[in-house]
């Protein structure tokens, strides 16, 4: 994925820009779609935009917080199947 870079209030070399992108990727676990780098003397301010964040539903089932049931063994699957589901 190509990260769009906007440098504000100064100029930076491509190696330094790549280092800021790598830093953001390591810190947040994914590469940003765009990054604003504001130069303020010897310091920089980074503002990353990652786009839409995927939403994963988490439910409490039989005392466990789970997103999916694919890791449950047969006993837990049977327990989930037999539980009483309350309507709202």
XYZ file of C-alpha atoms in Angstrom:
88
model
C 0.000 0.000 0.000
C 1.338 3.439 -0.880
C 1.263 5.912 2.001
C 0.536 9.533 1.043
C 2.926 11.891 2.825
C 2.422 15.600 3.524
C 5.391 17.497 4.989
C 4.409 20.795 6.655
C 6.750 23.661 7.674
C 9.950 22.200 6.279
C 11.639 19.632 4.118
C 12.681 16.082 4.908
C 14.766 13.538 3.047
C 13.146 10.376 1.703
C 15.073 8.204 4.197
C 13.652 10.194 7.117
C 10.112 10.028 5.673
C 10.465 6.249 5.258
C 11.650 5.999 8.881
C 8.511 7.832 10.105
C 6.280 5.538 8.040
C 8.096 2.478 9.433
C 7.757 3.863 12.982
C 3.998 4.344 12.533
C 3.613 0.891 10.996
C 5.496 -0.764 13.878
C 3.630 1.208 16.543
C 0.097 0.632 15.227
C 0.516 -2.698 13.445
C -0.478 -1.476 9.975
C 0.714 1.093 7.471
C -1.214 4.381 7.466
C -3.067 5.489 4.328
C -1.640 8.973 4.802
C 0.665 10.723 7.236
C 1.120 14.442 7.966
C 4.588 15.337 9.234
C 4.734 18.813 10.797
C 8.291 20.073 11.329
C 8.734 22.318 14.396
C 12.415 23.104 14.758
C 14.173 19.922 15.902
C 10.872 18.152 16.626
C 8.227 16.639 14.375
C 4.538 16.002 14.939
C 3.083 12.945 13.235
C -0.594 12.619 12.364
C -1.543 9.288 10.831
C -4.768 8.411 9.000
C -5.521 4.696 8.816
C -8.868 4.982 7.035
C -11.752 2.862 8.241
C -11.037 0.579 11.162
C -12.573 -2.878 10.815
C -15.123 -3.643 13.544
C -15.159 -7.106 15.080
C -18.107 -8.125 17.203
C -17.204 -9.610 20.577
C -19.771 -11.523 22.619
C -19.732 -13.141 26.031
C -20.633 -16.774 25.506
C -20.511 -19.308 28.325
C -18.266 -17.022 30.354
C -15.761 -16.294 27.566
C -15.330 -13.195 25.421
C -15.205 -14.440 21.850
C -15.446 -13.067 18.341
C -16.154 -16.377 16.623
C -16.822 -19.921 17.740
C -14.264 -21.534 15.429
C -11.756 -22.170 18.250
C -14.291 -23.848 20.559
C -14.000 -27.591 21.069
C -17.039 -29.890 20.721
C -18.010 -29.529 24.394
C -18.035 -25.719 24.275
C -19.918 -25.770 20.964
C -22.574 -28.028 22.537
C -22.753 -25.740 25.593
C -23.287 -22.729 23.317
C -25.922 -24.585 21.304
C -27.867 -25.584 24.452
C -27.819 -22.201 26.202
C -30.983 -20.150 26.617
C -30.978 -17.067 24.411
C -32.989 -14.184 25.859
C -34.903 -11.792 23.608
C -34.621 -8.056 24.135
